[in-house]
Short mmCIF file of C-alpha atoms and ligand atoms in Angstrom, two decimals:
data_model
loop_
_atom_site.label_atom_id
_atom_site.label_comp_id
_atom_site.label_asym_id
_atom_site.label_seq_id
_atom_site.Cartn_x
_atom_site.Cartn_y
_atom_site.Cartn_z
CA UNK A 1 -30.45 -7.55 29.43
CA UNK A 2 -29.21 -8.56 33.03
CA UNK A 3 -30.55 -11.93 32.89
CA UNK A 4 -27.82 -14.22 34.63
CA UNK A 5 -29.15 -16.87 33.88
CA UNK A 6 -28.58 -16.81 30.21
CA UNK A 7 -25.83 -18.89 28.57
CA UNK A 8 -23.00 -17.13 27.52
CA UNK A 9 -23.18 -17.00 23.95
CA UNK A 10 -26.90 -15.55 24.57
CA UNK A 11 -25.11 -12.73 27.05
CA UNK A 12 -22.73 -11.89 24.52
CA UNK A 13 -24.94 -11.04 21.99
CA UNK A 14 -27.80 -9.29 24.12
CA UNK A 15 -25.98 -7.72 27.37
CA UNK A 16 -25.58 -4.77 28.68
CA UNK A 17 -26.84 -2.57 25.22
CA UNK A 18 -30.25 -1.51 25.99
CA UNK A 19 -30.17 1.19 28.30
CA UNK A 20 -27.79 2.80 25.73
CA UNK A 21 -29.86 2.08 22.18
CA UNK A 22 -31.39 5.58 21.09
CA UNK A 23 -34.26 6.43 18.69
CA UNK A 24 -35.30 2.83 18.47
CA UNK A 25 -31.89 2.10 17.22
CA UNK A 26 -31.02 -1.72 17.66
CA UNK A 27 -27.16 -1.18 17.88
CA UNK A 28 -24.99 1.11 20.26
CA UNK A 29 -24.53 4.30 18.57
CA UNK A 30 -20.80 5.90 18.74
CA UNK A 31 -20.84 8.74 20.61
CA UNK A 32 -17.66 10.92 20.05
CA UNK A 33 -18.67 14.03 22.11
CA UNK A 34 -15.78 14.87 24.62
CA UNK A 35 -18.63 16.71 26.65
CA UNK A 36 -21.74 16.77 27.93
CA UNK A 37 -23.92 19.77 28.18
CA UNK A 38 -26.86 21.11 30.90
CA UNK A 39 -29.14 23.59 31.54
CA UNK A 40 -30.19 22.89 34.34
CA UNK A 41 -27.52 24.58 37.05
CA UNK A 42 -28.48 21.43 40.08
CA UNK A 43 -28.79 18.42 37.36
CA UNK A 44 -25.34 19.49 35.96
CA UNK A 45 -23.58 19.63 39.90
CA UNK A 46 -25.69 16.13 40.95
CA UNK A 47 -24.05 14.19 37.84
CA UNK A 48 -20.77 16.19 38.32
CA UNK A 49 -20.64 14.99 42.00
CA UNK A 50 -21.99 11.29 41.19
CA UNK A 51 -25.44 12.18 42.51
CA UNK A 52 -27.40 11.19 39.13
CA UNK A 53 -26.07 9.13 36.67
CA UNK A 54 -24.96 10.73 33.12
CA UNK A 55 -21.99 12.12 31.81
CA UNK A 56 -20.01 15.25 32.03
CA UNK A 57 -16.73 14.76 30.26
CA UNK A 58 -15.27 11.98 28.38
CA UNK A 59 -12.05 11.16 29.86
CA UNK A 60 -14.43 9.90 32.87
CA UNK A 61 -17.47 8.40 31.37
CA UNK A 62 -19.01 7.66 27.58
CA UNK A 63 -21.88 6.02 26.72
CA UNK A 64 -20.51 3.60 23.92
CA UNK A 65 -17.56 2.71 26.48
CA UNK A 66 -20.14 1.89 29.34
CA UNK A 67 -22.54 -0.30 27.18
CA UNK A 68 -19.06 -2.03 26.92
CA UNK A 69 -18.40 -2.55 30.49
CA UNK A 70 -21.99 -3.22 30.99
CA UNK A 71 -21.63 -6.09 28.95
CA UNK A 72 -17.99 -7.57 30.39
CA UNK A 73 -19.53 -6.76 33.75
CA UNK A 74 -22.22 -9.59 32.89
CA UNK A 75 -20.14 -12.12 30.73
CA UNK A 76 -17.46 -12.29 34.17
CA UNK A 77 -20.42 -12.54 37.06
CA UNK A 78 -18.80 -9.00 38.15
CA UNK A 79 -20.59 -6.10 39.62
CA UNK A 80 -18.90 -3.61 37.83
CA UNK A 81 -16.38 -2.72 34.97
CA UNK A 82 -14.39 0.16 34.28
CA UNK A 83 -12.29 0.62 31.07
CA UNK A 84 -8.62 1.68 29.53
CA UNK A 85 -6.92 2.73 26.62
CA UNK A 86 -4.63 -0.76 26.43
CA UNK A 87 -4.56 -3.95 28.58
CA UNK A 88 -1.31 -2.63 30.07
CA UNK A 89 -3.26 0.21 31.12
CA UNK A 90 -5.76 -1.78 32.67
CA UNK A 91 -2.88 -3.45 34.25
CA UNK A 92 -0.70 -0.49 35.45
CA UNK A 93 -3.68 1.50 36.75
CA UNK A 94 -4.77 -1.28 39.24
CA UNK A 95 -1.54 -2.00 40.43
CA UNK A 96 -1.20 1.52 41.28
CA UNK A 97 -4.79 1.86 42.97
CA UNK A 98 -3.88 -0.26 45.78
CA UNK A 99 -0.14 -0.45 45.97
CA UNK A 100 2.38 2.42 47.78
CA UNK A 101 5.53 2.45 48.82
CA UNK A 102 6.51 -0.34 51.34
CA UNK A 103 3.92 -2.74 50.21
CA UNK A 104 4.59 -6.34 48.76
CA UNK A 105 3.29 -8.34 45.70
CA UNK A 106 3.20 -11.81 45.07
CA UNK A 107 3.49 -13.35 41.18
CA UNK A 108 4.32 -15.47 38.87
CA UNK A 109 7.21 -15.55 36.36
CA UNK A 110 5.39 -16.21 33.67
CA UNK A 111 3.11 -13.35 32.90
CA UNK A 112 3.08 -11.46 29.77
CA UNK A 113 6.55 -9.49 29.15
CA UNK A 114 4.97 -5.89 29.84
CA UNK A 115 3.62 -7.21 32.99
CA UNK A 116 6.29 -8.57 33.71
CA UNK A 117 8.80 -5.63 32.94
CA UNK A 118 6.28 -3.82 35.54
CA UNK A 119 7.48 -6.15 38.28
CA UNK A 120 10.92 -6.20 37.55
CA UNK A 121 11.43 -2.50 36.70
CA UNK A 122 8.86 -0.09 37.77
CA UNK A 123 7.46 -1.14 40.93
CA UNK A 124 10.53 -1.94 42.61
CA UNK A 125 11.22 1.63 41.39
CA UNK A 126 8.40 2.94 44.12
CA UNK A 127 9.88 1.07 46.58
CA UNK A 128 7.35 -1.76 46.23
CA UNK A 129 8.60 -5.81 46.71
CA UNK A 130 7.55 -8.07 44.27
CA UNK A 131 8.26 -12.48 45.10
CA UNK A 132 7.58 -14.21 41.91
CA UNK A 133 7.31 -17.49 42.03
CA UNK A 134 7.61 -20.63 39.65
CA UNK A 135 4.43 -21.26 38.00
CA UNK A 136 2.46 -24.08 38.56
CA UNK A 137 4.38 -24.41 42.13
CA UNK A 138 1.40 -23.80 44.21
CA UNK A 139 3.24 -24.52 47.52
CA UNK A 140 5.49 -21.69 46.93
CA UNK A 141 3.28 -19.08 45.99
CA UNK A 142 1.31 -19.89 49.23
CA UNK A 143 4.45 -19.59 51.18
CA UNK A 144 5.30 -16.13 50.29
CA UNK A 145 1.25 -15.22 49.79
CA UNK A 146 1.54 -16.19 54.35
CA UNK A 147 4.30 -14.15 54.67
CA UNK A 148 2.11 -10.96 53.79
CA UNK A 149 1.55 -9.27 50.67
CA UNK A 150 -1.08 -6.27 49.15
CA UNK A 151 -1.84 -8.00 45.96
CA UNK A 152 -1.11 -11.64 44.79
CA UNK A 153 -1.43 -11.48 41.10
CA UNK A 154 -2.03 -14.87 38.77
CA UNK A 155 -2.17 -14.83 34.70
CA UNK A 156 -4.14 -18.23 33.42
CA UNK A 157 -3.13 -19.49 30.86
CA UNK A 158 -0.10 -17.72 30.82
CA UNK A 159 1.94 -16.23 27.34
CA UNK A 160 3.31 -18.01 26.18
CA UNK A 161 3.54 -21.40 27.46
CA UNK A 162 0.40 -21.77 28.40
CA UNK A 163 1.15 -23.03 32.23
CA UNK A 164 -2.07 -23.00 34.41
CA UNK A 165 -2.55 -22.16 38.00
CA UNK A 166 -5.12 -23.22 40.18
CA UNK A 167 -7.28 -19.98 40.88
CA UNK A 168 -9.37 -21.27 43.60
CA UNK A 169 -6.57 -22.90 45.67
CA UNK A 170 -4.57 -19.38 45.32
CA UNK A 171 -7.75 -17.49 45.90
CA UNK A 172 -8.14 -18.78 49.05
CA UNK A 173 -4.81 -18.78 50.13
CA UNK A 174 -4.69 -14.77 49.09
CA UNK A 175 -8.06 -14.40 51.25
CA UNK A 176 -6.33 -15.57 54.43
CA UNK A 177 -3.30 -13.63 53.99
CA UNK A 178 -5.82 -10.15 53.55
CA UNK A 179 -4.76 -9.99 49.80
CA UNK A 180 -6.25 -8.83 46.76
CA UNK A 181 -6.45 -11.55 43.98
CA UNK A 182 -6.15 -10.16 40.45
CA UNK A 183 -6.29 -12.65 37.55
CA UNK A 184 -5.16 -11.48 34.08
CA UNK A 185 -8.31 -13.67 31.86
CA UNK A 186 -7.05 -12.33 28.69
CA UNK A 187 -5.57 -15.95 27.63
CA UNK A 188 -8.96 -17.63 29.04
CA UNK A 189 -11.86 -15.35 27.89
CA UNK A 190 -15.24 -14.87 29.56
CA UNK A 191 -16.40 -17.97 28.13
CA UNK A 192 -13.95 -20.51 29.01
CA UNK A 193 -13.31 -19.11 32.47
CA UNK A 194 -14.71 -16.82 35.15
CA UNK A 195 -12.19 -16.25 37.88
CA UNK A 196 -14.79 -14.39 40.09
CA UNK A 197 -16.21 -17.19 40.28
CA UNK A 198 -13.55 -19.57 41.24
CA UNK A 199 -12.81 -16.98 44.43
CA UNK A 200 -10.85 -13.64 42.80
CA UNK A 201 -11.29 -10.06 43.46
CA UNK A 202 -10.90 -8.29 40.15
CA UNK A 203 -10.48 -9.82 36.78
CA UNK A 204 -8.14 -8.30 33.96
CA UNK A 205 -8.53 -8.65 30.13
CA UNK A 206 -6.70 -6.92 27.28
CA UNK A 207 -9.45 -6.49 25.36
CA UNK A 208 -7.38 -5.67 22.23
CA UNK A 209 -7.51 -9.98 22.18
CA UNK A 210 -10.21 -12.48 22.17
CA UNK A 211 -13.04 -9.98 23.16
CA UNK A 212 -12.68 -7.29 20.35
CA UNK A 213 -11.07 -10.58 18.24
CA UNK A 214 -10.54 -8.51 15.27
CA UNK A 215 -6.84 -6.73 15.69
CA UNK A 216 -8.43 -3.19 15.07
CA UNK A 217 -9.03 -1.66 18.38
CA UNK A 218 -6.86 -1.69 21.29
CA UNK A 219 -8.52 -1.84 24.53
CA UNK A 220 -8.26 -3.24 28.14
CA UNK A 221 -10.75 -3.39 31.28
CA UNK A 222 -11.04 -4.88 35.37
CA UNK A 223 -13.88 -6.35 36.60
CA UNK A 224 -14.91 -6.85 40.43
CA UNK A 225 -16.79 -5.28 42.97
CA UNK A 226 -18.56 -1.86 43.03
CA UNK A 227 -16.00 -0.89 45.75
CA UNK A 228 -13.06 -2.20 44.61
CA UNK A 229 -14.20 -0.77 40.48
CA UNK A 230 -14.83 2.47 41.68
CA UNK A 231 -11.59 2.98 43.34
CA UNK A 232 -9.83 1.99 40.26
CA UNK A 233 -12.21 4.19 37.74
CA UNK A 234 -11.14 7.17 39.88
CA UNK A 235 -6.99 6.47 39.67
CA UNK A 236 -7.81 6.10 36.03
CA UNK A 237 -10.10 8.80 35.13
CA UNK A 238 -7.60 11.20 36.99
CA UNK A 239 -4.57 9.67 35.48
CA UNK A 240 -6.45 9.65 31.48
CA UNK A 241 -5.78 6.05 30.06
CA UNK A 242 -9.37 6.29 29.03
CA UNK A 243 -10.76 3.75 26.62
CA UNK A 244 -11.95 5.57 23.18
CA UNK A 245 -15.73 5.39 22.35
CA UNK A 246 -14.78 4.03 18.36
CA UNK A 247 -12.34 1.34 20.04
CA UNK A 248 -15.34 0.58 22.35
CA UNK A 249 -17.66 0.27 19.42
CA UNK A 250 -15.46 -2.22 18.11
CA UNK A 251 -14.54 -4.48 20.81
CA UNK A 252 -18.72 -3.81 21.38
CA UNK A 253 -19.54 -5.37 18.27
CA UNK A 254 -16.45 -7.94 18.29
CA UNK A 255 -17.80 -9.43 21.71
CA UNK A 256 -20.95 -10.06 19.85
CA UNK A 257 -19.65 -13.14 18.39
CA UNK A 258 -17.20 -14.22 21.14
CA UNK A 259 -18.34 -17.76 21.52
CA UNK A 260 -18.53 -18.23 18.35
CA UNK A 261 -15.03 -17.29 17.32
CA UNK A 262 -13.72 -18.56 21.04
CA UNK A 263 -15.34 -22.08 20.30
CA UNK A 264 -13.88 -22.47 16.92
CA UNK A 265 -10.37 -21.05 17.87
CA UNK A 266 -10.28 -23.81 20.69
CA UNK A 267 -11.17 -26.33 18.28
CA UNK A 268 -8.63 -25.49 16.34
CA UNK A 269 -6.14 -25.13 19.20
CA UNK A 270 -6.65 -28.81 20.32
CA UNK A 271 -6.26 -30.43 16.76
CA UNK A 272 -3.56 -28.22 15.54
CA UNK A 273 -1.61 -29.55 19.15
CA UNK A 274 -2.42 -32.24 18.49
CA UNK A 275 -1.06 -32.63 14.38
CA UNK A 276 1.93 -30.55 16.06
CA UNK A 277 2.98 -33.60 18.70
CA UNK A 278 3.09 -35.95 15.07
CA UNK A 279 6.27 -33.66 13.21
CA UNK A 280 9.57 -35.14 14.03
CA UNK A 281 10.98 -31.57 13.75
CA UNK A 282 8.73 -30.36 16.97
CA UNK A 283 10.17 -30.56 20.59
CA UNK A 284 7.69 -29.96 22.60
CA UNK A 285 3.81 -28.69 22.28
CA UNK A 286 2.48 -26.60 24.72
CA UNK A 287 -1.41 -26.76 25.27
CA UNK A 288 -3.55 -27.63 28.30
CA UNK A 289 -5.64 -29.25 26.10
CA UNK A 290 -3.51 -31.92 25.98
CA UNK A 291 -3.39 -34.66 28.55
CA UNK A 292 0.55 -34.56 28.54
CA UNK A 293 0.45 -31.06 29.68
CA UNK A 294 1.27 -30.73 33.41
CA UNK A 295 -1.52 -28.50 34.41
CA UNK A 296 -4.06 -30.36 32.03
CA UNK A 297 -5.90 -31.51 35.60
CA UNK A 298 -6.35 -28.10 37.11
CA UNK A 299 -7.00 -25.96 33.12
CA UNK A 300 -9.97 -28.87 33.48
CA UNK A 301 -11.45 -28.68 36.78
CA UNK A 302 -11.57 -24.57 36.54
CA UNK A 303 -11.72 -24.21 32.29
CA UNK A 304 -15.09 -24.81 30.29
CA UNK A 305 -12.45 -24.99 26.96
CA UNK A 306 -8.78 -25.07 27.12
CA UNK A 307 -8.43 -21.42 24.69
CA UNK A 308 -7.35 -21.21 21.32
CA UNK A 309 -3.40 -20.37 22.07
CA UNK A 310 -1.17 -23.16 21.87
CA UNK A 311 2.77 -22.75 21.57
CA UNK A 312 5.71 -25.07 20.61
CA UNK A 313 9.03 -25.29 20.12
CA UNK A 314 11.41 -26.54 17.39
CA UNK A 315 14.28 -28.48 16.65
CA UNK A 316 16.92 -25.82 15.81
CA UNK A 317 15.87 -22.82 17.39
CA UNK A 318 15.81 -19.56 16.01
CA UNK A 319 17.31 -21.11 12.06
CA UNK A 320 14.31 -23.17 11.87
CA UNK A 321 11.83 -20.77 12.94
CA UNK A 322 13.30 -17.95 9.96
CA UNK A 323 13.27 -20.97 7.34
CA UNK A 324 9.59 -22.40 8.90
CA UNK A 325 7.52 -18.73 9.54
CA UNK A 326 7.88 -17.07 6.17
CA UNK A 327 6.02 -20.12 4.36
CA UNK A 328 3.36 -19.87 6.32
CA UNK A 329 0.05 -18.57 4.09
CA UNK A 330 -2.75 -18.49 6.67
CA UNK A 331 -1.30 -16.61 9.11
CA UNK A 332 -0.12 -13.49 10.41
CA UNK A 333 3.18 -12.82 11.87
CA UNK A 334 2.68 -10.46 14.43
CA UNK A 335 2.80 -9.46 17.83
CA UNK A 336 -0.91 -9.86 18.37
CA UNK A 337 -3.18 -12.98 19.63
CA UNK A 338 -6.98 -13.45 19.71
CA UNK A 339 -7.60 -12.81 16.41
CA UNK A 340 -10.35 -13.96 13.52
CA UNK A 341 -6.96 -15.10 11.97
CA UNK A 342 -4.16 -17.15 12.92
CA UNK A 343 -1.67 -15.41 14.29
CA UNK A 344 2.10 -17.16 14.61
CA UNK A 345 5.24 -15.19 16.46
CA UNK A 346 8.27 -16.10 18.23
CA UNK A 347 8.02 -15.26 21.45
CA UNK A 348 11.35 -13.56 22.00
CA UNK A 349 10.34 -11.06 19.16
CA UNK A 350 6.41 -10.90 20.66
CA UNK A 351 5.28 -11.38 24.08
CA UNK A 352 9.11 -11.34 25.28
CA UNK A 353 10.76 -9.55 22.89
CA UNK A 354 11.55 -6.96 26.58
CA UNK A 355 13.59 -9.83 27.88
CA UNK A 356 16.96 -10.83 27.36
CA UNK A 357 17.91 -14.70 25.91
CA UNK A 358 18.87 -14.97 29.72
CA UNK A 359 15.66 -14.05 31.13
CA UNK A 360 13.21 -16.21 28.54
CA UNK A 361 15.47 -18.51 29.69
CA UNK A 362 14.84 -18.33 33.29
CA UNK A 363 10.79 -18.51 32.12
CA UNK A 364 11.56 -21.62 30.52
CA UNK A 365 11.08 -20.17 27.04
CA UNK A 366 13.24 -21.65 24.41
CA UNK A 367 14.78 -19.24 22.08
CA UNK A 368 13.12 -21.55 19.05
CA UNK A 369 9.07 -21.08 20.70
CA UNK A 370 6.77 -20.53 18.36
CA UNK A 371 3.41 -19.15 19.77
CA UNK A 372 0.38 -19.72 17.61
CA UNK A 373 -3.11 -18.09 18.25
CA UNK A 374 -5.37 -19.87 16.03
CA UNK A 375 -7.89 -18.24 13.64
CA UNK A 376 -11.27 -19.03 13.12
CA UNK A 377 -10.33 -20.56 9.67
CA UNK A 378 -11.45 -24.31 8.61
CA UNK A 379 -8.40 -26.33 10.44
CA UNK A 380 -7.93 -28.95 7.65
CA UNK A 381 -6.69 -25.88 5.08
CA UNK A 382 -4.40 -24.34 8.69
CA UNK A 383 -2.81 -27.82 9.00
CA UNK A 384 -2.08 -28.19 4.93
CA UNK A 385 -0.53 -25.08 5.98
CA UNK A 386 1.71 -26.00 8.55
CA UNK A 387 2.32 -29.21 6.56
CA UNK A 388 3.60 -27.72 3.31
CA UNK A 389 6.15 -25.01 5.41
CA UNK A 390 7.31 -28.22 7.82
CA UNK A 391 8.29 -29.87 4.18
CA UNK A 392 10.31 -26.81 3.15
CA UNK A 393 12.10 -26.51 6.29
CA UNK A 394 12.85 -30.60 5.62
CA UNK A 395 14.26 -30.20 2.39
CA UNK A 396 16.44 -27.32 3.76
CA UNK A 397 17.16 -29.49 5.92
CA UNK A 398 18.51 -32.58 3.89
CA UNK A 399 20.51 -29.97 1.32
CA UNK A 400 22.18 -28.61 4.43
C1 PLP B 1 -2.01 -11.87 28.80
C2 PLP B 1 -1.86 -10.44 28.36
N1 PLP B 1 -2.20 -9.45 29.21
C3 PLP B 1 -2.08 -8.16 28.87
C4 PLP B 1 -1.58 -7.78 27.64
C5 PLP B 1 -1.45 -6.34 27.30
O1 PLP B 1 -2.48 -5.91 26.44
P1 PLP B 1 -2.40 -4.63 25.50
O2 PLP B 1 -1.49 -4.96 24.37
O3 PLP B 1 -3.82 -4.40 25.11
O4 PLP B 1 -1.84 -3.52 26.33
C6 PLP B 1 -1.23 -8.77 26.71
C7 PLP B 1 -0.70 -8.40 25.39
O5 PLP B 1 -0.33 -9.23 24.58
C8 PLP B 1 -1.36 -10.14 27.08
O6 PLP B 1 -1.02 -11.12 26.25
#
């Protein structure tokens, strides 16, 4: 199905799968072959050389991986996909596409610690300049967007504060300037957001999150244009951080219910922020949900849904996140998000467990941050939850 004018939740279910269903199969068979056979001398050298389409060996193409693309391809308005082993790779293997030595890249502070750990350690490593910039100061990132940069690259909502920036204003800005305008969507999802759409050149997900939603198959994958995809399939398929066909099956079959999980996780986001902003014991909730969040404006004008990861922080840091964590029953604690379950982690042993106290600091993340992807569980039995550990952590606090 390449109907565009489908809803979403109709895409994700139907898209992308049918030029890859064999012997009247009705799901997307695994295909685990590393290569591809021919008889036929010319047929083999015209796929080899990108003449006819099939496959020749798996580190470049795979069925089960391109019925997955297919389908991303379609849910973010893109004309084309390609695929990797891990959102970092997915990541790492567009930055190095486009950028060489001598080139420039504008950011934000607040992306996700590996991407940022790319910024601050290995690109400047190759010579390369990287400006990051406060997020949510628009003004600035245009300033050093006009002084001339390769890439400007945005993460909306960003990990793990959840701070929004305004994709069309910075697309635009990164057009004039001759830049390429990557948007990590992994916090958003195909069916809260389409950054294409709002003016970007390639869109970014980890797809080990939201879109596989089940925290059993790591995955990541760039959408964009035919020109700009292709050049980015061939630095990958060279370089190997190919995306395996079972992981591909499973992200396949995860995105299958994506807005249905997606629309219950936000659900849960916004009344689980909201119960949060009630407990004495909580500083500060972070959610653009909220209408106390600074970027609540902008998450609404370019958001459908305001995504199901929320974060907060409490009243004596690290102590009260030990005591608080543990007594938790619905939820994992893990370094993971997007998940069928709720997922709870302190950010300086998660997202930024590669930055020093100094550093988090500098991103504005307090030491005591609790980041919280919700589940797709019933929220009244996730906020008896939370209620019963918040009591324990009182009493501690009253013997202490
Ligand atoms: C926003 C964001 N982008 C990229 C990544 C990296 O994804 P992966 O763990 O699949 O490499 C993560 C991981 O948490 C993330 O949160």
């Amino acid at each position: 199905m390449t109907n565009t004018d489908a809803k979403m939740g109709t895409k994700a279910v139907w898209a992308g799968e049918k030029d890859y269903l064999v012997h009247g199969a009705t799901q997307v068979p695994v295909v685990l072959s590393v290569a591809y056979g021919y008889d036929d001398m010319d047929e083999w050298y015209d796929v080899a050389i990108g003449k006819k389409k099939g496959h020749i060996y798996g580190r470049n193409t795979n069925p089960t991986v391109q019925a997955f693309e297919d389908k991303l391809k379609i849910l973010e308005g893109a004309e084309a996909a390609t695929s990797f082993s891990t959102g970092m790779a997915a990541i790492s293997n567009t930055l190095s596409t486009f950028l060489v030595p001598g080139d420039r890249i504008v950011s934000i502070k607040d992306t996700y610690g590996g991407t940022n750990k790319i910024f601050t350690e290995f690109l400047p490593r190759q010579e390369i300049e990287v400006a990051l910039c406060e997020t949510g100061n628009h003004e600035q990132i245009e300033r050093e967007v006009e002084k001339g940069c390769k890439i400007l690259y945005l993460e909306t909502p960003t990990n793990p504060t959840v701070k929004i920036t305004d994709i069309e204003r910075m697309a635009k800005a990164g057009k004039a300037a001759g830049a390429l305008v990557v948007v990590d969507n992994t916090f958003g999802t195909p069916i809260n957001q389409n950054p294409i759409a709002l003016g970007a050149d390639l869109v970014i997900h980890s797809a080990t999150k939201f879109l596989g939603g089940h925290a059993d198959a790591l995955g990541g994958v760039v959408c964009g244009s035919q020109e700009l995809v292709e050049k980015i399939y061939h630095f990958r398929e060279i370089n190997g951080a190919t995306m395996d066909p079972m992981a591909a099956y499973l992200i396949l079959r995860g995105m299958k219910t994506l807005h249905l999980r997606v629309r219950q996780q936000c659900d849960n986001a916004m009344t689980l922020a909201k119960y949060l902003q009630t407990k004495e014991i909580v500083e500060a909730v972070y959610y653009p949900g909220l209408e106390t969040h600074p970027h609540h404006d902008i998450a609404k004008k370019q958001m459908r849904n305001f995504g199901g990861m929320l974060s907060f922080a409490v009243k004596g840091g690290v102590d009260t996140v030990r005591d608080l964590l543990p007594k938790l029953q619905y939820a994992n604690r893990a370094a993971n998000l997007g998940a069928v379950e709720t997922t709870v982690g302190p950010a300086r042993t998660t997202s930024h467990v590669e930055c020093t106290p100094e550093e988090r600091a500098a991103m504005g993340i307090p030491e005591g941050l609790i980041r919280i992807s919700c589940g797709i569980e019933e929220i009244e039995d996730i906020i008896a939850d939370f209620d019963q550990a918040f009591n324990h952590v009182e009493s501690l606090l009253k013997v202490k």
